[in-house]
Structure formats: structure tokens, C-alpha cells
Short mmCIF file of C-alpha atoms and ligand atoms in Angstrom, two decimals:
data_model
loop_
_atom_site.label_atom_id
_atom_site.label_comp_id
_atom_site.label_asym_id
_atom_site.label_seq_id
_atom_site.Cartn_x
_atom_site.Cartn_y
_atom_site.Cartn_z
CA MET O 1034 16.33 -5.01 -14.21
CA ALA O 1035 16.59 -2.69 -11.22
CA THR O 1036 17.02 -4.31 -7.83
CA ARG O 1037 13.93 -3.60 -5.80
CA THR O 1038 14.00 -4.27 -2.06
CA GLN O 1039 10.73 -5.95 -1.18
CA ILE O 1040 8.31 -4.30 1.22
CA VAL O 1041 5.93 -6.02 3.62
CA ALA O 1042 3.39 -3.49 4.88
CA GLY O 1043 0.73 -4.09 7.53
CA ASN O 1044 -2.49 -2.09 7.22
CA TRP O 1045 -4.24 -2.43 10.56
CA LYS O 1046 -7.31 -0.47 9.43
CA MET O 1047 -9.42 0.39 12.53
CA ASN O 1048 -7.95 -2.38 14.66
CA GLY O 1049 -5.12 -2.89 17.10
CA SER O 1050 -4.05 -1.51 20.44
CA LYS O 1051 -1.03 -0.24 22.32
CA SER O 1052 -0.20 -3.77 23.42
CA LEU O 1053 -0.37 -5.09 19.86
CA ILE O 1054 2.17 -2.45 18.78
CA LYS O 1055 4.60 -3.94 21.31
CA GLU O 1056 3.92 -7.50 20.16
CA ILE O 1057 4.33 -6.62 16.49
CA ALA O 1058 7.55 -4.71 17.17
CA GLN O 1059 8.93 -7.76 19.00
CA ALA O 1060 7.92 -10.07 16.14
CA VAL O 1061 9.35 -7.80 13.42
CA ALA O 1062 12.64 -7.61 15.36
CA GLN O 1063 13.04 -11.35 14.68
CA LYS O 1064 12.83 -10.94 10.90
CA LYS O 1065 15.51 -12.90 9.06
CA ASN O 1066 15.91 -10.93 5.82
CA ASN O 1067 16.39 -7.38 4.56
CA ALA O 1068 12.82 -6.80 3.41
CA GLU O 1069 11.46 -3.42 4.46
CA VAL O 1070 8.58 -3.59 6.96
CA ILE O 1071 6.11 -0.73 7.39
CA ILE O 1072 3.18 -0.64 9.81
CA PHE O 1073 0.06 1.44 9.17
CA PRO O 1074 -1.64 1.50 12.58
CA PRO O 1075 -4.54 3.77 13.53
CA ALA O 1076 -3.14 7.33 13.62
CA MET O 1077 -3.39 7.50 17.41
CA LEU O 1078 -0.77 4.75 17.70
CA ILE O 1079 1.81 6.28 15.35
CA GLU O 1080 3.95 7.88 18.00
CA GLN O 1081 4.14 4.70 20.05
CA ALA O 1082 4.87 2.57 16.99
CA VAL O 1083 7.75 4.89 16.06
CA SER O 1084 9.12 4.75 19.59
CA GLU O 1085 9.08 0.93 19.39
CA GLY O 1086 11.43 1.20 16.41
CA LEU O 1087 8.91 0.46 13.67
CA SER O 1088 8.80 2.16 10.29
CA VAL O 1089 5.34 3.71 10.22
CA GLY O 1090 2.77 5.31 7.95
CA THR O 1091 -0.73 6.76 8.11
CA GLN O 1092 -3.66 4.96 6.49
CA THR O 1093 -4.83 8.11 4.74
CA VAL O 1094 -3.95 11.78 4.81
CA SER O 1095 -5.75 15.06 4.27
CA GLU O 1096 -5.05 16.87 1.02
CA TYR O 1097 -5.07 20.16 2.95
CA GLU O 1098 -2.16 21.61 4.84
CA LYS O 1099 -4.03 22.72 7.97
CA GLY O 1100 -7.19 24.44 9.15
CA ALA O 1101 -10.85 23.73 9.85
CA PHE O 1102 -11.02 20.07 8.78
CA THR O 1103 -12.40 18.31 11.85
CA GLY O 1104 -11.19 14.75 12.27
CA GLU O 1105 -8.69 14.78 9.42
CA ILE O 1106 -5.12 13.44 9.50
CA GLN O 1107 -2.52 16.11 8.88
CA ALA O 1108 0.54 15.12 6.87
CA LEU O 1109 2.94 17.51 8.58
CA LEU O 1110 1.92 16.38 12.05
CA ALA O 1111 2.15 12.71 11.04
CA LYS O 1112 5.66 13.48 9.82
CA GLU O 1113 6.50 15.25 13.07
CA LEU O 1114 5.39 12.14 14.99
CA GLY O 1115 7.80 10.08 12.92
CA ALA O 1116 5.63 8.65 10.14
CA THR O 1117 7.43 8.28 6.83
CA PHE O 1118 4.72 6.81 4.59
CA THR O 1119 1.01 7.18 3.94
CA LEU O 1120 -1.48 5.05 2.07
CA VAL O 1121 -3.53 6.99 -0.46
CA GLY O 1122 -6.61 5.76 -2.27
CA HIS O 1123 -7.18 2.56 -0.33
CA SER O 1124 -10.33 1.01 -1.75
CA GLU O 1125 -12.12 1.43 1.60
CA ARG O 1126 -11.43 5.18 1.42
CA ARG O 1127 -12.69 5.25 -2.15
CA ALA O 1128 -15.81 3.14 -1.51
CA ILE O 1129 -16.85 4.16 2.03
CA TYR O 1130 -15.68 7.77 2.11
CA GLY O 1131 -16.27 8.57 -1.55
CA GLU O 1132 -12.72 9.57 -2.43
CA SER O 1133 -12.52 10.23 -6.16
CA ASP O 1134 -9.48 9.67 -8.39
CA ASN O 1135 -8.95 13.43 -8.21
CA ASP O 1136 -9.09 13.47 -4.38
CA VAL O 1137 -6.55 10.64 -4.33
CA ALA O 1138 -4.27 12.58 -6.71
CA ASN O 1139 -4.48 15.64 -4.45
CA LYS O 1140 -3.65 13.55 -1.38
CA PHE O 1141 -0.70 11.97 -3.20
CA ALA O 1142 0.64 15.41 -4.16
CA HIS O 1143 0.16 16.88 -0.70
CA ALA O 1144 1.74 13.85 1.01
CA GLN O 1145 4.86 14.21 -1.11
CA ALA O 1146 4.99 17.96 -0.61
CA SER O 1147 4.90 17.30 3.15
CA GLY O 1148 7.70 14.75 3.03
CA LEU O 1149 5.62 11.56 3.33
CA ILE O 1150 6.09 8.77 0.79
CA PRO O 1151 2.72 7.80 -0.67
CA ILE O 1152 1.69 4.22 -1.29
CA LEU O 1153 -0.94 4.59 -4.00
CA CYS O 1154 -3.57 1.85 -3.86
CA VAL O 1155 -5.35 0.81 -7.03
CA GLY O 1156 -7.60 -2.11 -7.93
CA GLU O 1157 -10.81 -3.23 -9.55
CA THR O 1158 -14.06 -4.51 -8.06
CA GLU O 1159 -15.37 -7.99 -8.79
CA GLU O 1160 -17.90 -6.59 -11.22
CA GLU O 1161 -15.19 -4.67 -13.05
CA ARG O 1162 -13.02 -7.78 -13.32
CA GLU O 1163 -15.91 -9.85 -14.61
CA SER O 1164 -16.61 -7.27 -17.30
CA ASN O 1165 -12.92 -7.21 -18.31
CA GLN O 1166 -12.40 -3.70 -16.98
CA THR O 1167 -9.43 -4.48 -14.73
CA GLU O 1168 -6.81 -2.79 -16.90
CA THR O 1169 -9.04 0.18 -17.74
CA VAL O 1170 -9.80 0.84 -14.06
CA VAL O 1171 -6.22 0.45 -12.86
CA ALA O 1172 -4.92 2.65 -15.71
CA ARG O 1173 -7.53 5.33 -14.91
CA GLN O 1174 -6.57 5.35 -11.23
CA LEU O 1175 -2.86 5.66 -12.07
CA GLU O 1176 -3.32 8.27 -14.81
CA ALA O 1177 -5.27 10.55 -12.46
CA VAL O 1178 -2.22 10.74 -10.20
CA ILE O 1179 0.33 11.01 -13.02
CA GLU O 1180 -1.63 13.82 -14.61
CA LYS O 1181 -1.45 15.73 -11.34
CA VAL O 1182 2.14 15.11 -10.23
CA GLY O 1183 3.97 13.93 -13.35
CA ILE O 1184 5.60 10.55 -13.90
CA ALA O 1185 8.90 11.56 -12.27
CA ALA O 1186 7.14 11.97 -8.90
CA LEU O 1187 6.35 8.26 -8.89
CA ALA O 1188 10.04 7.55 -8.33
CA ASN O 1189 9.45 8.53 -4.72
CA SER O 1190 6.35 6.44 -4.16
CA VAL O 1191 5.08 2.88 -4.03
CA VAL O 1192 2.05 1.38 -5.77
CA ALA O 1193 -0.17 -1.28 -4.22
CA TYR O 1194 -2.42 -3.38 -6.43
CA GLU O 1195 -5.34 -4.50 -4.30
CA PRO O 1196 -8.21 -6.11 -6.18
CA VAL O 1197 -11.29 -5.13 -4.17
CA TRP O 1198 -12.77 -8.64 -4.48
CA ALA O 1199 -9.72 -10.09 -2.71
CA ILE O 1200 -9.74 -7.74 0.29
CA GLY O 1201 -10.87 -9.40 3.50
CA THR O 1202 -12.63 -12.14 1.54
CA GLY O 1203 -10.09 -14.96 1.71
CA LYS O 1204 -10.21 -14.95 -2.12
CA THR O 1205 -6.61 -14.17 -3.05
CA ALA O 1206 -5.67 -13.40 -6.63
CA SER O 1207 -3.56 -16.28 -7.89
CA PRO O 1208 0.13 -15.44 -8.32
CA GLU O 1209 -0.44 -15.49 -12.11
CA GLN O 1210 -3.48 -13.19 -11.93
CA ALA O 1211 -1.65 -10.74 -9.70
CA GLN O 1212 1.55 -10.88 -11.77
CA ALA O 1213 -0.43 -10.11 -14.95
CA VAL O 1214 -1.80 -6.88 -13.46
CA HIS O 1215 1.55 -5.91 -11.92
CA LYS O 1216 3.20 -6.38 -15.31
CA PHE O 1217 0.47 -4.30 -16.93
CA ILE O 1218 1.12 -1.50 -14.41
CA ARG O 1219 4.88 -1.61 -14.96
CA ASN O 1220 4.48 -1.63 -18.75
CA LEU O 1221 2.07 1.29 -18.63
CA LEU O 1222 4.55 3.34 -16.58
CA SER O 1223 7.45 2.15 -18.69
CA GLU O 1224 5.92 3.81 -21.74
CA LYS O 1225 6.22 7.10 -19.85
CA ASP O 1226 9.54 6.60 -18.06
CA GLN O 1227 11.43 3.36 -18.22
CA GLN O 1228 13.67 4.11 -15.27
CA VAL O 1229 10.82 5.07 -12.96
CA ALA O 1230 8.92 1.94 -13.98
CA SER O 1231 11.79 -0.45 -13.37
CA GLY O 1232 12.60 1.01 -9.95
CA LEU O 1233 9.03 1.25 -8.66
CA ARG O 1234 7.95 -1.18 -5.95
CA ILE O 1235 4.50 -2.62 -6.73
CA LEU O 1236 2.93 -4.44 -3.78
CA TYR O 1237 0.09 -6.94 -3.91
CA GLY O 1238 -2.71 -6.79 -1.34
CA GLY O 1239 -5.83 -8.88 -0.77
CA SER O 1240 -6.05 -11.88 1.56
CA VAL O 1241 -2.28 -12.38 1.75
CA ASN O 1242 -1.38 -14.89 4.46
CA GLU O 1243 1.57 -17.02 5.50
CA GLU O 1244 0.49 -19.82 3.15
CA ASN O 1245 0.25 -17.81 -0.05
CA SER O 1246 2.77 -14.99 0.45
CA GLU O 1247 5.87 -16.80 -0.79
CA SER O 1248 4.43 -17.71 -4.18
CA LEU O 1249 3.04 -14.18 -4.64
CA PHE O 1250 6.31 -12.51 -3.66
CA ALA O 1251 8.23 -14.79 -6.04
CA GLN O 1252 6.55 -13.24 -9.10
CA ALA O 1253 8.77 -11.04 -11.27
CA ASP O 1254 6.75 -7.83 -10.85
CA ILE O 1255 5.48 -8.33 -7.29
CA ASP O 1256 7.72 -6.46 -4.86
CA GLY O 1257 6.05 -7.38 -1.59
CA GLY O 1258 2.63 -7.09 -0.02
CA LEU O 1259 0.11 -4.90 1.73
CA ILE O 1260 -1.36 -7.09 4.42
CA GLY O 1261 -4.64 -6.51 6.26
CA GLY O 1262 -6.02 -9.19 8.59
CA ALA O 1263 -2.82 -11.23 8.87
CA SER O 1264 -0.84 -8.14 9.91
CA LEU O 1265 -2.72 -8.19 13.23
CA LYS O 1266 -1.29 -11.62 14.12
CA PRO O 1267 2.35 -11.20 15.13
CA GLN O 1268 3.52 -14.71 14.23
CA SER O 1269 1.68 -14.79 10.90
CA PHE O 1270 2.97 -11.34 10.04
CA LEU O 1271 6.52 -12.37 10.89
CA ALA O 1272 6.18 -15.46 8.68
CA ILE O 1273 4.95 -13.25 5.82
CA CYS O 1274 7.88 -10.87 6.34
CA ASN O 1275 10.28 -13.82 6.24
CA SER O 1276 8.76 -15.07 3.00
CA ALA O 1277 9.73 -11.84 1.21
CA LYS O 1278 12.84 -11.76 -0.94
CA GLY O 1279 15.65 -9.59 0.30
P1 13P R 2580 -6.76 -8.32 3.85
O1 13P R 2580 -5.32 -8.78 3.87
O2 13P R 2580 -7.44 -8.43 5.16
O3 13P R 2580 -7.52 -8.94 2.71
O4 13P R 2580 -6.71 -6.74 3.54
C1 13P R 2580 -5.97 -6.27 2.48
C2 13P R 2580 -5.93 -4.79 2.55
O5 13P R 2580 -6.92 -4.10 2.33
C3 13P R 2580 -4.65 -4.17 2.92
O6 13P R 2580 -4.66 -2.79 2.68
#
């Protein structure tokens, strides 16, 4: 099996401040392992976060290069400010802003073309899980991207499995539930390209906290986490980072 350095990523959503960037940078500096830490602050804080020594990404990105797209986040400018990653297809972007699988695929392609590493978020709603659609939904979301960019492009990306019912609800997927979906994702990709599949980092997101992170990160196909609420609390976030393997 390929060695995969674990990633602990903090998605601040529309929260945080300049002072919190400083506090998080100080906390992350105390990390005791080699896990990779990436912060996704609001776009306006990217430059400061980079200057504090953090590895940084945008929470979404426009699929267009430039032009009359008021309010959008431009990949090239994010890159110029020092961002190296971007989330694409977070469930809040899909549900609140109506991003389709095709939009997400276009954003993934444009992010890569601009030199940002995409973290592709996938995951089912509670209703979909209850009607046994988890694998169908996750496969559909992945296939839309693969169809657009080809399987080889996934070598330079990360996938985050975030069941919608576990986001911000305190209802974490159990390590076994999460591992089952991560394994499904890796197997699906393995049928297309074994090497890409075994090297790909697949993160779990959804109510990860300092109590449950270690058992999640210990699963064979879980390569770290995408953390929402707990990434806004420096000491909790540090504890989560320290619970990663690496
Ligand atoms: P919570 O950790 O707050 O559930 O959020 C997860 C998430 O959406 C990270 O992208």
C-alpha cells in the first residue's frame, strides 16, 4: 500500500477573523507530528494566513479565468496570494448555491489548470443514506469529475467524504461507516487506475472533534479530516492535528 501522509484541513466557512488566524498559526506551530495542515479561511484572510506560515486554500473557486463575475473567487489571484489548495463541491456550495456535478467538475478542472490542488467534496444527504443511495450518489459525484478531467488528474487532488447529515450536526459517521464509504471510493477509483487510487488521500468530514478524530484517522482508508466547527478552536484543532498519523 502506498504511504499517504495524513492531512488535517480546517474549513472555517464564513467565520473567523484576523486575530483567529494568529491564534491558529500559533497552535499549529506546536503540532507534534508530520501530518499536513491546511487552513481554508474566508478568502479575505488568505494573504494574512500565508504570511503567518500556514498552508492555505480557498473554500471555493470560480470556474472562469477572469472577467465580469461579480463577487467570485479567482483561482489565479488566490494562487498569487499564496493559496495552494481549493475546496470544490462542498455540500454547502451544492445545496445553498446550486452547484451541479458539472459545475463542480468545471471548477476542479479550472483549479488544476491554474495551479491549485482541488479537494473534491462528496457525500450523501440523510435521505439518500436512508434509501441506500450513498454509493450511487458518491459514485455519481466522482464520475462527473473523472469524465471531465480523466482519472490521471486525480493524482494531483484530494477527495473529502463528507456525509451531509454529519456536517454541523454533532452526528459523526462511526469509524466503520466512514471507512466503508472510503473503501468504496478507493475501490471505485482502483478499477480505473490502481496507482492513482492507492496514492489518493481521502479525508473524512462531518462533526470531527478531538474526541472522535483518533479512531476515524486510524481507519485504513481514512487519510485525515476536513474539520468545520472544531477548526475554529485553536486547542481543539491542535489536538485533532496531533491525533493524525504521520
Ligand atoms: P463540521 O466539522 O462543523 O461538522 O463541518 C464539517 C465540514 O463541513 C467541513 O468542510
